[in-house]
mmCIF file with all atom_site columns, C-alpha atoms in Angstrom:
data_model
loop_
_atom_site.group_PDB
_atom_site.id
_atom_site.type_symbol
_atom_site.label_atom_id
_atom_site.label_alt_id
_atom_site.label_comp_id
_atom_site.label_asym_id
_atom_site.label_entity_id
_atom_site.label_seq_id
_atom_site.pdbx_PDB_ins_code
_atom_site.Cartn_x
_atom_site.Cartn_y
_atom_site.Cartn_z
_atom_site.occupancy
_atom_site.B_iso_or_equiv
_atom_site.pdbx_formal_charge
_atom_site.auth_seq_id
_atom_site.auth_comp_id
_atom_site.auth_asym_id
_atom_site.auth_atom_id
_atom_site.pdbx_PDB_model_num
ATOM 1   C CA . MET A 1 1   ? 72.660 311.827 -0.602 1.00 0.00 ? 1   MET A CA 1
ATOM 2   C CA . ILE A 1 2   ? 70.738 314.936 -1.432 1.00 0.00 ? 2   ILE A CA 1
ATOM 3   C CA . LYS A 1 3   ? 70.767 317.764 1.080  1.00 0.00 ? 3   LYS A CA 1
ATOM 4   C CA . TYR A 1 4   ? 67.665 319.929 1.050  1.00 0.00 ? 4   TYR A CA 1
ATOM 5   C CA . GLY A 1 5   ? 68.349 323.305 -0.502 1.00 0.00 ? 5   GLY A CA 1
ATOM 6   C CA . LEU A 1 6   ? 71.586 322.310 -2.278 1.00 0.00 ? 6   LEU A CA 1
ATOM 7   C CA . ASP A 1 7   ? 72.197 321.291 -5.884 1.00 0.00 ? 7   ASP A CA 1
ATOM 8   C CA . ARG A 1 8   ? 75.050 318.907 -5.017 1.00 0.00 ? 8   ARG A CA 1
ATOM 9   C CA . ILE A 1 9   ? 74.231 315.185 -5.072 1.00 0.00 ? 9   ILE A CA 1
ATOM 10  C CA . THR A 1 10  ? 76.543 312.431 -3.849 1.00 0.00 ? 10  THR A CA 1
ATOM 11  C CA . GLU A 1 11  ? 75.905 308.730 -4.384 1.00 0.00 ? 11  GLU A CA 1
ATOM 12  C CA . LEU A 1 12  ? 76.776 306.525 -1.422 1.00 0.00 ? 12  LEU A CA 1
ATOM 13  C CA . LYS A 1 13  ? 77.681 302.879 -1.968 1.00 0.00 ? 13  LYS A CA 1
ATOM 14  C CA . PHE A 1 14  ? 76.813 300.680 0.974  1.00 0.00 ? 14  PHE A CA 1
ATOM 15  C CA . GLN A 1 15  ? 79.101 297.767 1.738  1.00 0.00 ? 15  GLN A CA 1
ATOM 16  C CA . SER A 1 16  ? 77.060 296.199 4.517  1.00 0.00 ? 16  SER A CA 1
ATOM 17  C CA . PHE A 1 17  ? 74.029 296.798 6.693  1.00 0.00 ? 17  PHE A CA 1
ATOM 18  C CA . GLN A 1 18  ? 73.172 295.950 10.279 1.00 0.00 ? 18  GLN A CA 1
ATOM 19  C CA . PRO A 1 19  ? 69.370 295.902 10.625 1.00 0.00 ? 19  PRO A CA 1
ATOM 20  C CA . VAL A 1 20  ? 67.343 296.167 13.817 1.00 0.00 ? 20  VAL A CA 1
ATOM 21  C CA . ILE A 1 21  ? 63.783 295.035 13.099 1.00 0.00 ? 21  ILE A CA 1
ATOM 22  C CA . GLU A 1 22  ? 60.906 295.857 15.435 1.00 0.00 ? 22  GLU A CA 1
ATOM 23  C CA . ARG A 1 23  ? 57.161 295.775 15.087 1.00 0.00 ? 23  ARG A CA 1
ATOM 24  C CA . ARG A 1 24  ? 55.687 299.195 15.779 1.00 0.00 ? 24  ARG A CA 1
ATOM 25  C CA . ASP A 1 25  ? 51.946 298.419 15.828 1.00 0.00 ? 25  ASP A CA 1
ATOM 26  C CA . ASP A 1 26  ? 49.238 296.495 13.949 1.00 0.00 ? 26  ASP A CA 1
ATOM 27  C CA . GLN A 1 27  ? 50.234 298.132 10.666 1.00 0.00 ? 27  GLN A CA 1
ATOM 28  C CA . TRP A 1 28  ? 53.988 298.828 10.567 1.00 0.00 ? 28  TRP A CA 1
ATOM 29  C CA . VAL A 1 29  ? 57.368 297.211 11.109 1.00 0.00 ? 29  VAL A CA 1
ATOM 30  C CA . ASP A 1 30  ? 60.316 299.575 11.632 1.00 0.00 ? 30  ASP A CA 1
ATOM 31  C CA . ILE A 1 31  ? 63.798 298.666 10.456 1.00 0.00 ? 31  ILE A CA 1
ATOM 32  C CA . VAL A 1 32  ? 66.739 300.769 11.576 1.00 0.00 ? 32  VAL A CA 1
ATOM 33  C CA . LEU A 1 33  ? 69.733 300.227 9.303  1.00 0.00 ? 33  LEU A CA 1
ATOM 34  C CA . ARG A 1 34  ? 73.290 300.998 10.306 1.00 0.00 ? 34  ARG A CA 1
ATOM 35  C CA . PHE A 1 35  ? 75.612 301.183 7.329  1.00 0.00 ? 35  PHE A CA 1
ATOM 36  C CA . GLU A 1 36  ? 79.164 300.384 6.524  1.00 0.00 ? 36  GLU A CA 1
ATOM 37  C CA . LEU A 1 37  ? 80.080 302.421 3.471  1.00 0.00 ? 37  LEU A CA 1
ATOM 38  C CA . SER A 1 38  ? 82.376 301.211 0.724  1.00 0.00 ? 38  SER A CA 1
ATOM 39  C CA . PRO A 1 39  ? 85.919 302.606 1.071  1.00 0.00 ? 39  PRO A CA 1
ATOM 40  C CA . ALA A 1 40  ? 85.379 305.066 -1.797 1.00 0.00 ? 40  ALA A CA 1
ATOM 41  C CA . ALA A 1 41  ? 82.159 306.483 -0.272 1.00 0.00 ? 41  ALA A CA 1
ATOM 42  C CA . GLU A 1 42  ? 82.085 309.158 2.361  1.00 0.00 ? 42  GLU A CA 1
ATOM 43  C CA . ALA A 1 43  ? 79.039 310.112 4.425  1.00 0.00 ? 43  ALA A CA 1
ATOM 44  C CA . PRO A 1 44  ? 78.301 313.826 4.665  1.00 0.00 ? 44  PRO A CA 1
ATOM 45  C CA . SER A 1 45  ? 80.604 315.352 7.245  1.00 0.00 ? 45  SER A CA 1
ATOM 46  C CA . ASP A 1 46  ? 77.774 317.057 9.121  1.00 0.00 ? 46  ASP A CA 1
ATOM 47  C CA . LEU A 1 47  ? 76.115 313.730 10.076 1.00 0.00 ? 47  LEU A CA 1
ATOM 48  C CA . ILE A 1 48  ? 77.094 312.386 13.494 1.00 0.00 ? 48  ILE A CA 1
ATOM 49  C CA . ASP A 1 49  ? 75.305 309.003 13.661 1.00 0.00 ? 49  ASP A CA 1
ATOM 50  C CA . PHE A 1 50  ? 73.979 308.200 10.176 1.00 0.00 ? 50  PHE A CA 1
ATOM 51  C CA . THR A 1 51  ? 71.261 305.531 9.942  1.00 0.00 ? 51  THR A CA 1
ATOM 52  C CA . ALA A 1 52  ? 68.114 304.892 7.940  1.00 0.00 ? 52  ALA A CA 1
ATOM 53  C CA . LEU A 1 53  ? 64.618 304.180 9.167  1.00 0.00 ? 53  LEU A CA 1
ATOM 54  C CA . VAL A 1 54  ? 62.797 301.901 6.761  1.00 0.00 ? 54  VAL A CA 1
ATOM 55  C CA . ILE A 1 55  ? 59.088 301.587 7.460  1.00 0.00 ? 55  ILE A CA 1
ATOM 56  C CA . CYS A 1 56  ? 57.472 298.411 6.107  1.00 0.00 ? 56  CYS A CA 1
ATOM 57  C CA . THR A 1 57  ? 54.009 296.944 6.113  1.00 0.00 ? 57  THR A CA 1
ATOM 58  C CA . LEU A 1 58  ? 53.460 293.724 8.029  1.00 0.00 ? 58  LEU A CA 1
ATOM 59  C CA . ASP A 1 59  ? 53.855 291.770 4.781  1.00 0.00 ? 59  ASP A CA 1
ATOM 60  C CA . GLY A 1 60  ? 57.300 293.292 4.106  1.00 0.00 ? 60  GLY A CA 1
ATOM 61  C CA . ALA A 1 61  ? 56.487 295.977 1.529  1.00 0.00 ? 61  ALA A CA 1
ATOM 62  C CA . ILE A 1 62  ? 58.510 299.163 1.942  1.00 0.00 ? 62  ILE A CA 1
ATOM 63  C CA . ALA A 1 63  ? 56.398 302.222 2.698  1.00 0.00 ? 63  ALA A CA 1
ATOM 64  C CA . GLN A 1 64  ? 59.124 304.784 3.400  1.00 0.00 ? 64  GLN A CA 1
ATOM 65  C CA . MET A 1 65  ? 62.909 305.239 3.731  1.00 0.00 ? 65  MET A CA 1
ATOM 66  C CA . ILE A 1 66  ? 64.112 308.052 5.959  1.00 0.00 ? 66  ILE A CA 1
ATOM 67  C CA . PRO A 1 67  ? 67.741 309.099 6.453  1.00 0.00 ? 67  PRO A CA 1
ATOM 68  C CA . GLN A 1 68  ? 68.410 309.852 10.105 1.00 0.00 ? 68  GLN A CA 1
ATOM 69  C CA . ASP A 1 69  ? 71.115 311.440 12.199 1.00 0.00 ? 69  ASP A CA 1
ATOM 70  C CA . GLU A 1 70  ? 71.271 310.475 15.866 1.00 0.00 ? 70  GLU A CA 1
ATOM 71  C CA . GLY A 1 71  ? 67.874 308.749 15.524 1.00 0.00 ? 71  GLY A CA 1
ATOM 72  C CA . CYS A 1 72  ? 66.035 311.818 14.160 1.00 0.00 ? 72  CYS A CA 1
ATOM 73  C CA . ASP A 1 73  ? 65.024 312.903 10.671 1.00 0.00 ? 73  ASP A CA 1
ATOM 74  C CA . CYS A 1 74  ? 67.730 314.992 9.044  1.00 0.00 ? 74  CYS A CA 1
ATOM 75  C CA . GLU A 1 75  ? 68.043 317.427 6.143  1.00 0.00 ? 75  GLU A CA 1
ATOM 76  C CA . TYR A 1 76  ? 69.074 314.737 3.666  1.00 0.00 ? 76  TYR A CA 1
ATOM 77  C CA . GLN A 1 77  ? 67.186 312.403 1.385  1.00 0.00 ? 77  GLN A CA 1
ATOM 78  C CA . PHE A 1 78  ? 68.323 309.264 -0.382 1.00 0.00 ? 78  PHE A CA 1
ATOM 79  C CA . THR A 1 79  ? 69.075 309.187 -4.096 1.00 0.00 ? 79  THR A CA 1
ATOM 80  C CA . VAL A 1 80  ? 67.369 306.681 -6.385 1.00 0.00 ? 80  VAL A CA 1
ATOM 81  C CA . GLY A 1 81  ? 70.513 304.516 -6.393 1.00 0.00 ? 81  GLY A CA 1
ATOM 82  C CA . GLU A 1 82  ? 70.731 304.527 -2.590 1.00 0.00 ? 82  GLU A CA 1
ATOM 83  C CA . LYS A 1 83  ? 67.052 303.566 -2.343 1.00 0.00 ? 83  LYS A CA 1
ATOM 84  C CA . GLU A 1 84  ? 67.680 300.684 -4.746 1.00 0.00 ? 84  GLU A CA 1
ATOM 85  C CA . GLN A 1 85  ? 70.515 299.417 -2.530 1.00 0.00 ? 85  GLN A CA 1
ATOM 86  C CA . ILE A 1 86  ? 68.333 299.635 0.588  1.00 0.00 ? 86  ILE A CA 1
ATOM 87  C CA . THR A 1 87  ? 65.421 297.939 -1.184 1.00 0.00 ? 87  THR A CA 1
ATOM 88  C CA . ALA A 1 88  ? 67.685 295.057 -2.234 1.00 0.00 ? 88  ALA A CA 1
ATOM 89  C CA . ILE A 1 89  ? 68.661 294.510 1.407  1.00 0.00 ? 89  ILE A CA 1
ATOM 90  C CA . ILE A 1 90  ? 65.080 294.671 2.723  1.00 0.00 ? 90  ILE A CA 1
ATOM 91  C CA . MET A 1 91  ? 63.910 292.201 0.069  1.00 0.00 ? 91  MET A CA 1
ATOM 92  C CA . GLN A 1 92  ? 66.512 289.567 1.023  1.00 0.00 ? 92  GLN A CA 1
ATOM 93  C CA . PRO A 1 93  ? 64.821 286.359 2.238  1.00 0.00 ? 93  PRO A CA 1
ATOM 94  C CA . ASP A 1 94  ? 66.350 286.515 5.732  1.00 0.00 ? 94  ASP A CA 1
ATOM 95  C CA . ILE A 1 95  ? 65.171 290.119 6.284  1.00 0.00 ? 95  ILE A CA 1
ATOM 96  C CA . GLN A 1 96  ? 61.709 289.309 4.922  1.00 0.00 ? 96  GLN A CA 1
ATOM 97  C CA . ALA A 1 97  ? 61.552 286.274 7.235  1.00 0.00 ? 97  ALA A CA 1
ATOM 98  C CA . GLU A 1 98  ? 62.385 288.473 10.239 1.00 0.00 ? 98  GLU A CA 1
ATOM 99  C CA . ILE A 1 99  ? 59.684 290.969 9.214  1.00 0.00 ? 99  ILE A CA 1
ATOM 100 C CA . GLN A 1 100 ? 57.193 288.101 9.040  1.00 0.00 ? 100 GLN A CA 1
ATOM 101 C CA . LYS A 1 101 ? 58.359 286.901 12.454 1.00 0.00 ? 101 LYS A CA 1
ATOM 102 C CA . GLN A 1 102 ? 57.838 290.381 13.930 1.00 0.00 ? 102 GLN A CA 1
ATOM 103 C CA . SER A 1 103 ? 54.435 290.617 12.228 1.00 0.00 ? 103 SER A CA 1
ATOM 104 C CA . SER A 1 104 ? 53.224 287.486 13.980 1.00 0.00 ? 104 SER A CA 1
ATOM 105 C CA . LEU A 1 105 ? 54.116 288.740 17.487 1.00 0.00 ? 105 LEU A CA 1
#
């Protein structure tokens, strides 16, 4: 995680994800990810309810990844490694199938 305005970077390792997938409109599908961190990783102490909003196109391509705290944008951004972990989850066949299902609603 990278906090805006600070030079300190921490790399979170995600152990598991719990996605909630919902079609927003005729262009976007929103995925809210709840994380379980690996035992060695520790979320920043100033986050209360840490999640990520992943915005995808209707065909499953990722447009944006936004760290959130209590459902709102927060002062953090994901590192390259964290984005790679999230991308790997979103690209899994079962997640892509659910995006396609939401896209057809």
